[in-house]
mmCIF file of C-alpha atoms and ligand atoms in Angstrom:
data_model
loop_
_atom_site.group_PDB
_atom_site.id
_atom_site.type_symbol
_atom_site.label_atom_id
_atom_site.label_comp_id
_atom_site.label_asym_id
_atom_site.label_seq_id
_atom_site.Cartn_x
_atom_site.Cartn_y
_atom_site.Cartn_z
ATOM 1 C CA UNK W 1 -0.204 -9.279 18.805
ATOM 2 C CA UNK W 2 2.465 -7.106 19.863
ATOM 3 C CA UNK W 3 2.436 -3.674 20.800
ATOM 4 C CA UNK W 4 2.916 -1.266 18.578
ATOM 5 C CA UNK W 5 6.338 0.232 18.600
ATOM 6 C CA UNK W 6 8.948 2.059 16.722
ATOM 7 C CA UNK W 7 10.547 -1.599 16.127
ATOM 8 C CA UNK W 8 7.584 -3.349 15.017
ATOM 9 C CA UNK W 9 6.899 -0.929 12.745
ATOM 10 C CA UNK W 10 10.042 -0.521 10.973
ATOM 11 C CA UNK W 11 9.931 -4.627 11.127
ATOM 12 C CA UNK W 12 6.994 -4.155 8.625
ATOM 13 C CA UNK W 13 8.654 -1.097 6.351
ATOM 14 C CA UNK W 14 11.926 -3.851 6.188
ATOM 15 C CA UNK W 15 9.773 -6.518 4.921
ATOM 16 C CA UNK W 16 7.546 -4.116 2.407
ATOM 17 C CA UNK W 17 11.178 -3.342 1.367
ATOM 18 C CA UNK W 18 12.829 -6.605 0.618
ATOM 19 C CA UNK W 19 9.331 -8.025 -1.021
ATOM 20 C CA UNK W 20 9.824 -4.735 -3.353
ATOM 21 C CA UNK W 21 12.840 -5.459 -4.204
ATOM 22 C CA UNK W 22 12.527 -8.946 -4.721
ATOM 23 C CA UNK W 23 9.373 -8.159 -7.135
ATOM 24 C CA UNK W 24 10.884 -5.282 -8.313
ATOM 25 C CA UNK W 25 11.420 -6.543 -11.787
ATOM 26 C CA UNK W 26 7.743 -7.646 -11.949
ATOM 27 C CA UNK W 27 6.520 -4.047 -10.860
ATOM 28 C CA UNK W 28 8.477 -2.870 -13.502
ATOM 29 C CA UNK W 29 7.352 -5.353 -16.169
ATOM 30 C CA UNK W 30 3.904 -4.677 -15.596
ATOM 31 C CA UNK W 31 4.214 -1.251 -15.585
ATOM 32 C CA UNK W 32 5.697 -1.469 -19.163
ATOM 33 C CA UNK W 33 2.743 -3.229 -20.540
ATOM 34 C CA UNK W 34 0.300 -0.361 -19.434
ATOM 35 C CA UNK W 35 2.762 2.465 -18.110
ATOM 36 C CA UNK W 36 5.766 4.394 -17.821
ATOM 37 C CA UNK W 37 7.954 0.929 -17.024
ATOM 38 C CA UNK W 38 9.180 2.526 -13.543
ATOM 39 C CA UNK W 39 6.891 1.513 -10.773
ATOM 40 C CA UNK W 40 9.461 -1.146 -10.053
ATOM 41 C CA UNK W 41 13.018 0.938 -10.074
ATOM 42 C CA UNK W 42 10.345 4.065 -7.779
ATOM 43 C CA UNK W 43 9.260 1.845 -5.282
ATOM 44 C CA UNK W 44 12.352 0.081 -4.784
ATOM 45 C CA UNK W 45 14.608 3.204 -4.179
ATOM 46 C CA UNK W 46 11.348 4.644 -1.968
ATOM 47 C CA UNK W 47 11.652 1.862 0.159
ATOM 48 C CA UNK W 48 15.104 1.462 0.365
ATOM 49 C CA UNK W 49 15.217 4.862 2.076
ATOM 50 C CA UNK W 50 13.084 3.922 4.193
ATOM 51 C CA UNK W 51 13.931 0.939 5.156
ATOM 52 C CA UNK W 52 17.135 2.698 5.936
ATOM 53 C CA UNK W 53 15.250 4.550 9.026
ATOM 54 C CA UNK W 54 16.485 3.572 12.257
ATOM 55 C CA UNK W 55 14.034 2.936 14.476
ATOM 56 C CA UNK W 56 15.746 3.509 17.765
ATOM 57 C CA UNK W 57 15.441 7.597 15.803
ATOM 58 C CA UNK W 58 11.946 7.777 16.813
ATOM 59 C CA UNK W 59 9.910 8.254 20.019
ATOM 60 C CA UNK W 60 6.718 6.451 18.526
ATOM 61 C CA UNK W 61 5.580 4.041 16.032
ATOM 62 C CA UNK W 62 3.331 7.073 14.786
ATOM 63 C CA UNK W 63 6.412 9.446 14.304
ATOM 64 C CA UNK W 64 8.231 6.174 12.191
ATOM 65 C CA UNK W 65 5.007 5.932 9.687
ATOM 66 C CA UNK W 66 5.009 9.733 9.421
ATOM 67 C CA UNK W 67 8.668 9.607 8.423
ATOM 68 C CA UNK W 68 8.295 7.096 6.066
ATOM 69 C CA UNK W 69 5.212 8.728 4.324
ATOM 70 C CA UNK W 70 7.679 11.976 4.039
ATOM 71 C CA UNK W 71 10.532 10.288 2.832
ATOM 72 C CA UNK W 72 7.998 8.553 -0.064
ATOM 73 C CA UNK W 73 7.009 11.456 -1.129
ATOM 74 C CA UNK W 74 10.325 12.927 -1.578
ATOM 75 C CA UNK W 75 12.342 10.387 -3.399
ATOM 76 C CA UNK W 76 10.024 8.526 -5.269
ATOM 77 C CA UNK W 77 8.881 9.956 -8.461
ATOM 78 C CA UNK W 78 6.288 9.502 -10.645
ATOM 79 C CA UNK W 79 2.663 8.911 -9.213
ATOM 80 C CA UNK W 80 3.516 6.289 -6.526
ATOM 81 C CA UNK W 81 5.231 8.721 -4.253
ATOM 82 C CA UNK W 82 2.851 11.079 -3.589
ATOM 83 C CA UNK W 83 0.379 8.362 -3.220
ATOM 84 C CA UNK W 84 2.387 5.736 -0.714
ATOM 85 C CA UNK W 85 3.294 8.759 0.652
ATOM 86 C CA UNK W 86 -0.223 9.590 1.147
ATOM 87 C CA UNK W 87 -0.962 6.627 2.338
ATOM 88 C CA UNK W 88 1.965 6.719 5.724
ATOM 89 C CA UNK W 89 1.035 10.298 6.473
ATOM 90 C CA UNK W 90 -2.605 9.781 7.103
ATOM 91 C CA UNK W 91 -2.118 6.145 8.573
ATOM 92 C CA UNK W 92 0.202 7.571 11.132
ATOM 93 C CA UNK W 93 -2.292 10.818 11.830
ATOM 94 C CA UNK W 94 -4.986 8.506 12.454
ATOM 95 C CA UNK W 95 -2.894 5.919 14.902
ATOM 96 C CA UNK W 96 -2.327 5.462 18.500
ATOM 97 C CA UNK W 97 0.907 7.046 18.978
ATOM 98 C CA UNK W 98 1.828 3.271 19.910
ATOM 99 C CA UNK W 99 1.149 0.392 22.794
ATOM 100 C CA UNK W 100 -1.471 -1.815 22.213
ATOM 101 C CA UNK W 101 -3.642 -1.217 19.019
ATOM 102 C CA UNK W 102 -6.924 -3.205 18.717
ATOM 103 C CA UNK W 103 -8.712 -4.066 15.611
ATOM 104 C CA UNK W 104 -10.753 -1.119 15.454
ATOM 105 C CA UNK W 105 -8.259 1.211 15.950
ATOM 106 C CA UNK W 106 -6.039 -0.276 13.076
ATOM 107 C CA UNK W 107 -9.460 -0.281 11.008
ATOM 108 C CA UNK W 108 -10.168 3.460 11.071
ATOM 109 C CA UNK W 109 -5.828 3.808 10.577
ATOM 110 C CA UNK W 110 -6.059 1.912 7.216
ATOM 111 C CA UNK W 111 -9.349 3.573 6.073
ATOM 112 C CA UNK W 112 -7.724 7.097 6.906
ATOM 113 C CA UNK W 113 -4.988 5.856 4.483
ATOM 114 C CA UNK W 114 -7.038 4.799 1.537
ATOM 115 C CA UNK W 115 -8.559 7.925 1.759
ATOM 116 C CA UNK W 116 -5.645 9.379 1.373
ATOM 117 C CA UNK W 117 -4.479 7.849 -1.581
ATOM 118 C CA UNK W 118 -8.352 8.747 -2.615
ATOM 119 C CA UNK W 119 -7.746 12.306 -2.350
ATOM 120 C CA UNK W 120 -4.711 12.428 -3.715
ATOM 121 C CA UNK W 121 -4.943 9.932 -6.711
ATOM 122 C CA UNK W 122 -8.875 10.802 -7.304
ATOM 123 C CA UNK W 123 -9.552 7.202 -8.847
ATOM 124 C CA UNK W 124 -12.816 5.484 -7.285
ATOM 125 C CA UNK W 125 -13.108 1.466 -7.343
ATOM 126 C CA UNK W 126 -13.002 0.061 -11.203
ATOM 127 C CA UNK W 127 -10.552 2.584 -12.841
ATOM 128 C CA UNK W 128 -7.728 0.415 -12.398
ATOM 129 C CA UNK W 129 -5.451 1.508 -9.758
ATOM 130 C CA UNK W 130 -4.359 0.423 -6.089
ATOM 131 C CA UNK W 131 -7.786 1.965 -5.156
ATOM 132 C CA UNK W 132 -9.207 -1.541 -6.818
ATOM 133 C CA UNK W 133 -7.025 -3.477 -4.121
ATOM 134 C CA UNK W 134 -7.142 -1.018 -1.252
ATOM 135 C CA UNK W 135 -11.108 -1.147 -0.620
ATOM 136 C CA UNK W 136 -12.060 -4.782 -0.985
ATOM 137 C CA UNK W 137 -8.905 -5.628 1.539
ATOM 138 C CA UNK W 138 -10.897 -2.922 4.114
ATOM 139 C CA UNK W 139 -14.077 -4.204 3.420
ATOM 140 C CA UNK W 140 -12.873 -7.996 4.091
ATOM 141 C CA UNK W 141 -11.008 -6.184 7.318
ATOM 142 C CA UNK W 142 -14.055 -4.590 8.547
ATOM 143 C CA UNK W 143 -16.196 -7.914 7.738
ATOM 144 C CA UNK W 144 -13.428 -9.942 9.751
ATOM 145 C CA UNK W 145 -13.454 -7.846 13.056
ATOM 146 C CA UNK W 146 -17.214 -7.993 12.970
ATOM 147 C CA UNK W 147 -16.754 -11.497 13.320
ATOM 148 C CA UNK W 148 -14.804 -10.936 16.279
ATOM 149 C CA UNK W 149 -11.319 -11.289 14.603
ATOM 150 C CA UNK W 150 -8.043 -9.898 15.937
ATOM 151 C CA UNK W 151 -6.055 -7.933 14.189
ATOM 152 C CA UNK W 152 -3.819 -10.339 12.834
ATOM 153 C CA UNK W 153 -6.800 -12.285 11.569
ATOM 154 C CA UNK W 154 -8.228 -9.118 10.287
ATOM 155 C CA UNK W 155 -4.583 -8.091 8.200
ATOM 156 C CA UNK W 156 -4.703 -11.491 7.089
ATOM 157 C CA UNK W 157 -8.369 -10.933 6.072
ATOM 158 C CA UNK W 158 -7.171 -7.644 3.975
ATOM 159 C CA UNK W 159 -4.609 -9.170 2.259
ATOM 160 C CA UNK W 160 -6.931 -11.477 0.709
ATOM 161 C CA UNK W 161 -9.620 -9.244 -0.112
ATOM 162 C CA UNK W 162 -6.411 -7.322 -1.684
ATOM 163 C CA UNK W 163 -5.171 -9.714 -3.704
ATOM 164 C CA UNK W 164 -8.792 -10.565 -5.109
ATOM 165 C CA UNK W 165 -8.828 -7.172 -6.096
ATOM 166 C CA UNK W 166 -5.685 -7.226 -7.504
ATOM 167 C CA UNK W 167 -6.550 -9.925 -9.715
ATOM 168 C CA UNK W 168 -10.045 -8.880 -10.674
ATOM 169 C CA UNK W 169 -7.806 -5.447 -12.567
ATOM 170 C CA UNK W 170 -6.835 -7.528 -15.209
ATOM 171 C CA UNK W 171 -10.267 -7.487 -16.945
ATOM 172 C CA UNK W 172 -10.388 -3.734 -16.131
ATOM 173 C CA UNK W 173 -10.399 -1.300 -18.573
ATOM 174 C CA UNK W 174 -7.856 1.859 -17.320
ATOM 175 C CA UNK W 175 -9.197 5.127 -16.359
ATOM 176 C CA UNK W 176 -6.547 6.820 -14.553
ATOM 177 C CA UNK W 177 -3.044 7.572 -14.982
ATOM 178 C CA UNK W 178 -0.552 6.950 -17.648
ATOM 179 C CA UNK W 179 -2.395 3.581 -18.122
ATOM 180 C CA UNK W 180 -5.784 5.252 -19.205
ATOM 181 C CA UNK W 181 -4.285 6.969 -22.431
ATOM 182 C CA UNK W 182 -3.882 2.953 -23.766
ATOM 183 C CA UNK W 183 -7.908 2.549 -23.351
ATOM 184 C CA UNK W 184 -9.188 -0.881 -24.205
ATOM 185 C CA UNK W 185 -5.727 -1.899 -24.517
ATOM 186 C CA UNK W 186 -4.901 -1.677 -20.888
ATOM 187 C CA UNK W 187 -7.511 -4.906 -20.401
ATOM 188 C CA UNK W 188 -5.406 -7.805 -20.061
ATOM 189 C CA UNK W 189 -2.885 -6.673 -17.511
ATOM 190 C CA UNK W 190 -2.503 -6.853 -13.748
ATOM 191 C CA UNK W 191 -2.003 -3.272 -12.205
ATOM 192 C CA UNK W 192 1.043 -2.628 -11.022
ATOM 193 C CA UNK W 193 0.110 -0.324 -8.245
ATOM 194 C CA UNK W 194 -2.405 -2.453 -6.765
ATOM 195 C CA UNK W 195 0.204 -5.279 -6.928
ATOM 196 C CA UNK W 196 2.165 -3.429 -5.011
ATOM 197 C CA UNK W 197 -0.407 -2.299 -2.363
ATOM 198 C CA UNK W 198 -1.293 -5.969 -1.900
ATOM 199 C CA UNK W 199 2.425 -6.639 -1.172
ATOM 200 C CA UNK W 200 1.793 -4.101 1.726
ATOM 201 C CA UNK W 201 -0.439 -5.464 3.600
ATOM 202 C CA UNK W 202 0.608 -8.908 2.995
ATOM 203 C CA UNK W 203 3.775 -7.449 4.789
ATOM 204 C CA UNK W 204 1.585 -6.273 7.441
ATOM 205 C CA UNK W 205 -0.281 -9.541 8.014
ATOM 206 C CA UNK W 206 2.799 -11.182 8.701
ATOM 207 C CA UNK W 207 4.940 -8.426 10.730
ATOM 208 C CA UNK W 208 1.912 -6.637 12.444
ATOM 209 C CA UNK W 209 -0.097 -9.638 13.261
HETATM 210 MG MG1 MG N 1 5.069 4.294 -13.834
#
């Protein structure tokens, strides 16, 4: 893979960003059925800012994730914010500052993130949240670099194990969020927040790998 740099990591926060806005609508749409019908309209102004960070700004890869994470936090209301936000801040603590990044390294990065979004969000795995995408895509990581993958093998790896936990929250019954006031009526639909967490690393398969 290449090295980690400023540039390839603002290469992945571009593609996050156009995938967001070209499912935008679908965020939104799900988020109707079971929320606040914004997860769409947050995420896409979040990333636009973002996206709008210039890499050439920033002396590391580390300080661009950091950034990001901050900027998250601060114009995206609502609950996916704080937790994206979450998410960037502790990735880029846990990182290399940048160079050459080896599975393992990436492993404990993306681990330090979901606990982030752990601590933050306090859902655990079946309440219906990105939580339900976010550990079976490290699990599938971690199973892939024991197997000797690299790490583009291994982000390809998560973003499977992501979407199958993506798709396995339709039969889920909600127990956080907005989404848990509808009870047995939130069965049925795909959540939108760990939709849009598999769109992350499905970004990062392709621009990190
Ligand atoms: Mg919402």
């Amino acid at each position: 893979m290449a090295a980690l740099s400023p540039a390839v990591a603002a290469a992945w926060l571009a593609d996050y960003a156009q995938v967001v806005a070209q499912n935008a609508d679908l965020l939104t749409d799900l988020d109707r059925r079971i929320g606040d019908a914004d997860h769409g309209s947050n995420m896409h102004r979040g990333m636009s800012a973002v996206a709008a960070l210039a890499a050439d700004d920033f002396d590391d890869a580390a300080a661009l994730l950091k950034k990001a994470g901050m900027t998250l936090v601060n114009t995206v209301g609502g609950a996916s914010g704080p937790l994206y936000g979450t998410f960037f801040l502790r990735l880029a603590k846990a990182l290399p500052a940048d160079g050459d990044i080896d599975a393992a390294q990436w492993g404990t990065a993306l681990r330090a993130g979901l606990q982030g979004i752990i601590d933050r969000g306090k859902a655990s795995v079946g309440d219906k949240t990105m939580v339900d995408a976010l550990t079976p895509a490290l699990e599938a990581y971690d199973a892939a670099v024991a197997d000797g993958a690299d790490v583009a093998a291994a982000l390809r790896a998560a973003a499977d194990g992501a979407a199958r936990g993506r798709d396995a929250t339709i039969d889920l019954v909600a127990r956080k969020g907005r989404a848990s006031y509808l009870g047995e009526r939130s069965r049925g639909t795909q959540d939108p927040g760990a939709t849009s967490l598999t769109m992350l690393l499905d970004s990062a398969a392709r621009t990190l790998g």
